[in-house]
């Protein structure tokens, strides 16, 4: 018998002072059986970083051809492709060919360092690519916020994101690799 995804419901208030974006979002996220709560929260953080009324979650880990999040315009063209984790160079190049802008939010300090050293030269040839990374401490703090039903607020200012609920908060400063 196949394991089913776990559904997380999120009421999210975003105050992005840097971009002048202020909105509330009601989100439903499905956590694939092989996905950790930390990775789920990194996807949610990616949503916060790029919050937009048209931003949508992809079909998940079981759909290799989809990003983790994306924005499509009215014609169906992909305006923004977002992957979390450490996608291989071929996937990133393919996504760059399908999208006007591409973002990667990497996590896992040691693995990110190795991945970046291996791919940095190839990634410099992709002008539409932006890569940010999280520390292990930030990843752990995000994981602690995870609940099946969340009411979160996010404030983005000067490159720092404060994401939290009434009990705790995580302060995240993604490092810009590219």
PDB file of C-alpha atoms in Angstrom:
ATOM      1  CA  UNK A   1       0.000   0.000   0.000  1.00  0.00           C
ATOM      2  CA  UNK A   2       1.387   3.399  -0.984  1.00  0.00           C
ATOM      3  CA  UNK A   3       1.886   6.036   1.659  1.00  0.00           C
ATOM      4  CA  UNK A   4      -0.178   9.183   1.262  1.00  0.00           C
ATOM      5  CA  UNK A   5       0.915  12.780   1.481  1.00  0.00           C
ATOM      6  CA  UNK A   6       0.328  14.680   4.715  1.00  0.00           C
ATOM      7  CA  UNK A   7      -1.662  17.884   4.287  1.00  0.00           C
ATOM      8  CA  UNK A   8      -0.571  21.094   6.006  1.00  0.00           C
ATOM      9  CA  UNK A   9      -2.795  24.163   6.096  1.00  0.00           C
ATOM     10  CA  UNK A  10      -1.206  27.574   6.438  1.00  0.00           C
ATOM     11  CA  UNK A  11      -2.648  31.003   7.066  1.00  0.00           C
ATOM     12  CA  UNK A  12       0.255  33.261   6.097  1.00  0.00           C
ATOM     13  CA  UNK A  13       0.551  37.035   6.435  1.00  0.00           C
ATOM     14  CA  UNK A  14       3.426  38.458   4.390  1.00  0.00           C
ATOM     15  CA  UNK A  15       4.845  41.927   4.949  1.00  0.00           C
ATOM     16  CA  UNK A  16       7.678  42.304   2.458  1.00  0.00           C
ATOM     17  CA  UNK A  17       8.960  45.788   3.126  1.00  0.00           C
ATOM     18  CA  UNK A  18      11.777  45.404   0.585  1.00  0.00           C
ATOM     19  CA  UNK A  19       9.347  44.758  -2.295  1.00  0.00           C
ATOM     20  CA  UNK A  20       6.346  46.690  -0.955  1.00  0.00           C
ATOM     21  CA  UNK A  21       4.223  43.533  -0.934  1.00  0.00           C
ATOM     22  CA  UNK A  22       1.639  43.052   1.832  1.00  0.00           C
ATOM     23  CA  UNK A  23      -0.910  40.243   1.649  1.00  0.00           C
ATOM     24  CA  UNK A  24      -2.524  37.309   3.409  1.00  0.00           C
ATOM     25  CA  UNK A  25      -2.456  33.864   1.819  1.00  0.00           C
ATOM     26  CA  UNK A  26      -4.344  30.693   2.626  1.00  0.00           C
ATOM     27  CA  UNK A  27      -2.160  27.787   1.533  1.00  0.00           C
ATOM     28  CA  UNK A  28      -2.495  24.036   1.437  1.00  0.00           C
ATOM     29  CA  UNK A  29       0.790  22.142   1.215  1.00  0.00           C
ATOM     30  CA  UNK A  30       1.110  18.417   0.676  1.00  0.00           C
ATOM     31  CA  UNK A  31       4.172  16.824   2.279  1.00  0.00           C
ATOM     32  CA  UNK A  32       5.296  13.842   0.225  1.00  0.00           C
ATOM     33  CA  UNK A  33       6.044  10.741   2.367  1.00  0.00           C
ATOM     34  CA  UNK A  34       9.756  11.079   1.530  1.00  0.00           C
ATOM     35  CA  UNK A  35       9.852  14.806   2.325  1.00  0.00           C
ATOM     36  CA  UNK A  36      10.948  16.095   5.733  1.00  0.00           C
ATOM     37  CA  UNK A  37       9.092  18.821   7.600  1.00  0.00           C
ATOM     38  CA  UNK A  38      12.214  20.962   7.227  1.00  0.00           C
ATOM     39  CA  UNK A  39      12.051  20.727   3.432  1.00  0.00           C
ATOM     40  CA  UNK A  40       8.336  21.534   3.529  1.00  0.00           C
ATOM     41  CA  UNK A  41       9.168  24.655   5.539  1.00  0.00           C
ATOM     42  CA  UNK A  42      11.900  25.623   3.054  1.00  0.00           C
ATOM     43  CA  UNK A  43       9.232  25.480   0.338  1.00  0.00           C
ATOM     44  CA  UNK A  44       7.085  27.748   2.495  1.00  0.00           C
ATOM     45  CA  UNK A  45      10.042  30.109   2.987  1.00  0.00           C
ATOM     46  CA  UNK A  46      10.538  30.183  -0.788  1.00  0.00           C
ATOM     47  CA  UNK A  47       6.887  31.224  -1.053  1.00  0.00           C
ATOM     48  CA  UNK A  48       7.526  34.051   1.428  1.00  0.00           C
ATOM     49  CA  UNK A  49      10.616  35.230  -0.483  1.00  0.00           C
ATOM     50  CA  UNK A  50       8.725  35.416  -3.784  1.00  0.00           C
ATOM     51  CA  UNK A  51       5.164  35.999  -2.539  1.00  0.00           C
ATOM     52  CA  UNK A  52       2.799  36.947  -5.327  1.00  0.00           C
ATOM     53  CA  UNK A  53      -0.904  36.276  -5.938  1.00  0.00           C
ATOM     54  CA  UNK A  54       0.039  34.052  -8.918  1.00  0.00           C
ATOM     55  CA  UNK A  55       2.739  32.040  -7.099  1.00  0.00           C
ATOM     56  CA  UNK A  56       1.717  28.377  -6.890  1.00  0.00           C
ATOM     57  CA  UNK A  57       3.227  25.159  -5.599  1.00  0.00           C
ATOM     58  CA  UNK A  58       4.230  22.534  -8.165  1.00  0.00           C
ATOM     59  CA  UNK A  59       2.999  18.950  -8.070  1.00  0.00           C
ATOM     60  CA  UNK A  60       5.764  17.934  -5.675  1.00  0.00           C
ATOM     61  CA  UNK A  61       8.584  15.439  -5.489  1.00  0.00           C
ATOM     62  CA  UNK A  62       6.796  12.890  -7.636  1.00  0.00           C
ATOM     63  CA  UNK A  63       6.724  15.231 -10.665  1.00  0.00           C
ATOM     64  CA  UNK A  64      10.292  15.767 -11.910  1.00  0.00           C
ATOM     65  CA  UNK A  65       9.227  18.140 -14.665  1.00  0.00           C
ATOM     66  CA  UNK A  66       7.635  20.637 -12.247  1.00  0.00           C
ATOM     67  CA  UNK A  67       9.385  23.154 -10.022  1.00  0.00           C
ATOM     68  CA  UNK A  68       8.673  23.365  -6.315  1.00  0.00           C
ATOM     69  CA  UNK A  69       6.933  26.712  -6.943  1.00  0.00           C
ATOM     70  CA  UNK A  70       6.240  28.793  -9.999  1.00  0.00           C
ATOM     71  CA  UNK A  71       4.530  31.795 -11.469  1.00  0.00           C
ATOM     72  CA  UNK A  72       2.846  31.441 -14.833  1.00  0.00           C
ATOM     73  CA  UNK A  73       1.437  34.324 -16.839  1.00  0.00           C
ATOM     74  CA  UNK A  74      -1.946  34.396 -18.572  1.00  0.00           C
ATOM     75  CA  UNK A  75      -0.514  32.619 -21.630  1.00  0.00           C
ATOM     76  CA  UNK A  76       0.798  29.742 -19.520  1.00  0.00           C
ATOM     77  CA  UNK A  77       4.436  30.782 -19.909  1.00  0.00           C
ATOM     78  CA  UNK A  78       6.577  30.300 -16.823  1.00  0.00           C
ATOM     79  CA  UNK A  79       7.688  33.692 -15.478  1.00  0.00           C
ATOM     80  CA  UNK A  80       9.454  32.334 -12.367  1.00  0.00           C
ATOM     81  CA  UNK A  81      10.685  28.814 -11.621  1.00  0.00           C
ATOM     82  CA  UNK A  82      11.725  28.033  -8.016  1.00  0.00           C
ATOM     83  CA  UNK A  83      13.511  24.898  -6.834  1.00  0.00           C
ATOM     84  CA  UNK A  84      14.483  24.131  -3.246  1.00  0.00           C
ATOM     85  CA  UNK A  85      17.373  21.869  -2.358  1.00  0.00           C
ATOM     86  CA  UNK A  86      20.302  21.043  -4.617  1.00  0.00           C
ATOM     87  CA  UNK A  87      19.056  20.462  -8.178  1.00  0.00           C
ATOM     88  CA  UNK A  88      21.558  19.049 -10.635  1.00  0.00           C
ATOM     89  CA  UNK A  89      23.042  21.291 -13.294  1.00  0.00           C
ATOM     90  CA  UNK A  90      21.058  19.697 -16.123  1.00  0.00           C
ATOM     91  CA  UNK A  91      17.759  20.390 -14.354  1.00  0.00           C
ATOM     92  CA  UNK A  92      18.770  24.010 -13.700  1.00  0.00           C
ATOM     93  CA  UNK A  93      19.787  24.544 -17.342  1.00  0.00           C
ATOM     94  CA  UNK A  94      16.527  22.975 -18.554  1.00  0.00           C
ATOM     95  CA  UNK A  95      14.513  25.194 -16.179  1.00  0.00           C
ATOM     96  CA  UNK A  96      16.428  28.277 -17.356  1.00  0.00           C
ATOM     97  CA  UNK A  97      15.355  27.469 -20.895  1.00  0.00           C
ATOM     98  CA  UNK A  98      11.700  27.261 -19.860  1.00  0.00           C
ATOM     99  CA  UNK A  99      11.484  30.317 -17.588  1.00  0.00           C
ATOM    100  CA  UNK A 100      12.155  34.042 -17.641  1.00  0.00           C
ATOM    101  CA  UNK A 101      13.578  33.896 -14.083  1.00  0.00           C
ATOM    102  CA  UNK A 102      14.906  31.040 -11.997  1.00  0.00           C
ATOM    103  CA  UNK A 103      15.584  30.823  -8.245  1.00  0.00           C
ATOM    104  CA  UNK A 104      17.151  28.078  -6.151  1.00  0.00           C
ATOM    105  CA  UNK A 105      16.927  28.016  -2.359  1.00  0.00           C
ATOM    106  CA  UNK A 106      19.626  25.590  -1.215  1.00  0.00           C
ATOM    107  CA  UNK A 107      19.921  24.100   2.276  1.00  0.00           C
ATOM    108  CA  UNK A 108      22.284  21.798   4.152  1.00  0.00           C
ATOM    109  CA  UNK A 109      25.547  23.683   4.680  1.00  0.00           C
ATOM    110  CA  UNK A 110      28.075  20.970   3.850  1.00  0.00           C
ATOM    111  CA  UNK A 111      26.145  19.578   0.887  1.00  0.00           C
ATOM    112  CA  UNK A 112      25.457  23.094  -0.436  1.00  0.00           C
ATOM    113  CA  UNK A 113      29.156  23.938  -0.323  1.00  0.00           C
ATOM    114  CA  UNK A 114      30.060  20.822  -2.369  1.00  0.00           C
ATOM    115  CA  UNK A 115      27.143  21.371  -4.795  1.00  0.00           C
ATOM    116  CA  UNK A 116      28.087  25.025  -5.306  1.00  0.00           C
ATOM    117  CA  UNK A 117      31.782  24.263  -5.915  1.00  0.00           C
ATOM    118  CA  UNK A 118      30.778  21.678  -8.506  1.00  0.00           C
ATOM    119  CA  UNK A 119      28.244  23.891 -10.336  1.00  0.00           C
ATOM    120  CA  UNK A 120      29.270  27.546  -9.806  1.00  0.00           C
ATOM    121  CA  UNK A 121      31.046  27.916 -13.156  1.00  0.00           C
ATOM    122  CA  UNK A 122      28.115  26.503 -15.128  1.00  0.00           C
ATOM    123  CA  UNK A 123      25.613  28.590 -13.159  1.00  0.00           C
ATOM    124  CA  UNK A 124      27.438  31.848 -13.943  1.00  0.00           C
ATOM    125  CA  UNK A 125      26.353  31.355 -17.573  1.00  0.00           C
ATOM    126  CA  UNK A 126      22.685  31.642 -16.561  1.00  0.00           C
ATOM    127  CA  UNK A 127      21.905  35.342 -16.096  1.00  0.00           C
ATOM    128  CA  UNK A 128      18.300  34.701 -14.969  1.00  0.00           C
ATOM    129  CA  UNK A 129      19.431  32.406 -12.112  1.00  0.00           C
ATOM    130  CA  UNK A 130      19.486  33.526  -8.462  1.00  0.00           C
ATOM    131  CA  UNK A 131      20.818  31.145  -5.809  1.00  0.00           C
ATOM    132  CA  UNK A 132      20.439  31.588  -2.042  1.00  0.00           C
ATOM    133  CA  UNK A 133      21.371  29.234   0.770  1.00  0.00           C
ATOM    134  CA  UNK A 134      20.305  28.567   4.344  1.00  0.00           C
ATOM    135  CA  UNK A 135      22.427  27.547   7.312  1.00  0.00           C
ATOM    136  CA  UNK A 136      21.757  24.386   9.273  1.00  0.00           C
ATOM    137  CA  UNK A 137      20.641  26.541  12.238  1.00  0.00           C
ATOM    138  CA  UNK A 138      18.084  28.346  10.063  1.00  0.00           C
ATOM    139  CA  UNK A 139      16.857  25.027   8.692  1.00  0.00           C
ATOM    140  CA  UNK A 140      16.378  23.657  12.216  1.00  0.00           C
ATOM    141  CA  UNK A 141      14.480  26.800  13.304  1.00  0.00           C
ATOM    142  CA  UNK A 142      12.173  26.484  10.292  1.00  0.00           C
ATOM    143  CA  UNK A 143      11.502  22.841  11.113  1.00  0.00           C
ATOM    144  CA  UNK A 144      10.464  23.771  14.648  1.00  0.00           C
ATOM    145  CA  UNK A 145       7.669  25.965  13.257  1.00  0.00           C
ATOM    146  CA  UNK A 146       6.052  23.094  11.352  1.00  0.00           C
ATOM    147  CA  UNK A 147       2.554  22.056  12.416  1.00  0.00           C
ATOM    148  CA  UNK A 148      -0.331  20.547  10.474  1.00  0.00           C
ATOM    149  CA  UNK A 149      -2.277  23.808  10.923  1.00  0.00           C
ATOM    150  CA  UNK A 150      -0.193  26.964  11.015  1.00  0.00           C
ATOM    151  CA  UNK A 151      -0.965  30.629  11.423  1.00  0.00           C
ATOM    152  CA  UNK A 152       2.277  32.393  10.492  1.00  0.00           C
ATOM    153  CA  UNK A 153       3.416  35.927   9.891  1.00  0.00           C
ATOM    154  CA  UNK A 154       6.465  36.851   7.836  1.00  0.00           C
ATOM    155  CA  UNK A 155       8.313  40.137   7.747  1.00  0.00           C
ATOM    156  CA  UNK A 156      10.971  40.668   5.081  1.00  0.00           C
ATOM    157  CA  UNK A 157      13.271  43.636   5.498  1.00  0.00           C
ATOM    158  CA  UNK A 158      16.797  44.311   4.250  1.00  0.00           C
ATOM    159  CA  UNK A 159      17.297  40.694   3.222  1.00  0.00           C
ATOM    160  CA  UNK A 160      16.211  39.285   6.587  1.00  0.00           C
ATOM    161  CA  UNK A 161      13.040  37.239   7.024  1.00  0.00           C
ATOM    162  CA  UNK A 162      11.354  36.809  10.385  1.00  0.00           C
ATOM    163  CA  UNK A 163       8.856  33.966  10.163  1.00  0.00           C
ATOM    164  CA  UNK A 164       6.870  32.906  13.181  1.00  0.00           C
ATOM    165  CA  UNK A 165       3.673  32.219  15.058  1.00  0.00           C
ATOM    166  CA  UNK A 166       2.457  33.349  18.479  1.00  0.00           C
ATOM    167  CA  UNK A 167       4.923  31.070  20.294  1.00  0.00           C
ATOM    168  CA  UNK A 168       8.215  31.194  18.391  1.00  0.00           C
ATOM    169  CA  UNK A 169       9.944  32.715  15.424  1.00  0.00           C
ATOM    170  CA  UNK A 170      12.815  31.981  13.095  1.00  0.00           C
ATOM    171  CA  UNK A 171      15.116  34.705  11.828  1.00  0.00           C
ATOM    172  CA  UNK A 172      16.453  33.795   8.407  1.00  0.00           C
ATOM    173  CA  UNK A 173      19.083  35.606   6.346  1.00  0.00           C
ATOM    174  CA  UNK A 174      19.545  33.609   3.144  1.00  0.00           C
ATOM    175  CA  UNK A 175      23.049  33.992   1.764  1.00  0.00           C
ATOM    176  CA  UNK A 176      23.238  35.064  -1.854  1.00  0.00           C
ATOM    177  CA  UNK A 177      25.491  32.682  -3.793  1.00  0.00           C
ATOM    178  CA  UNK A 178      24.526  34.134  -7.181  1.00  0.00           C
TER     179      UNK A 178
END
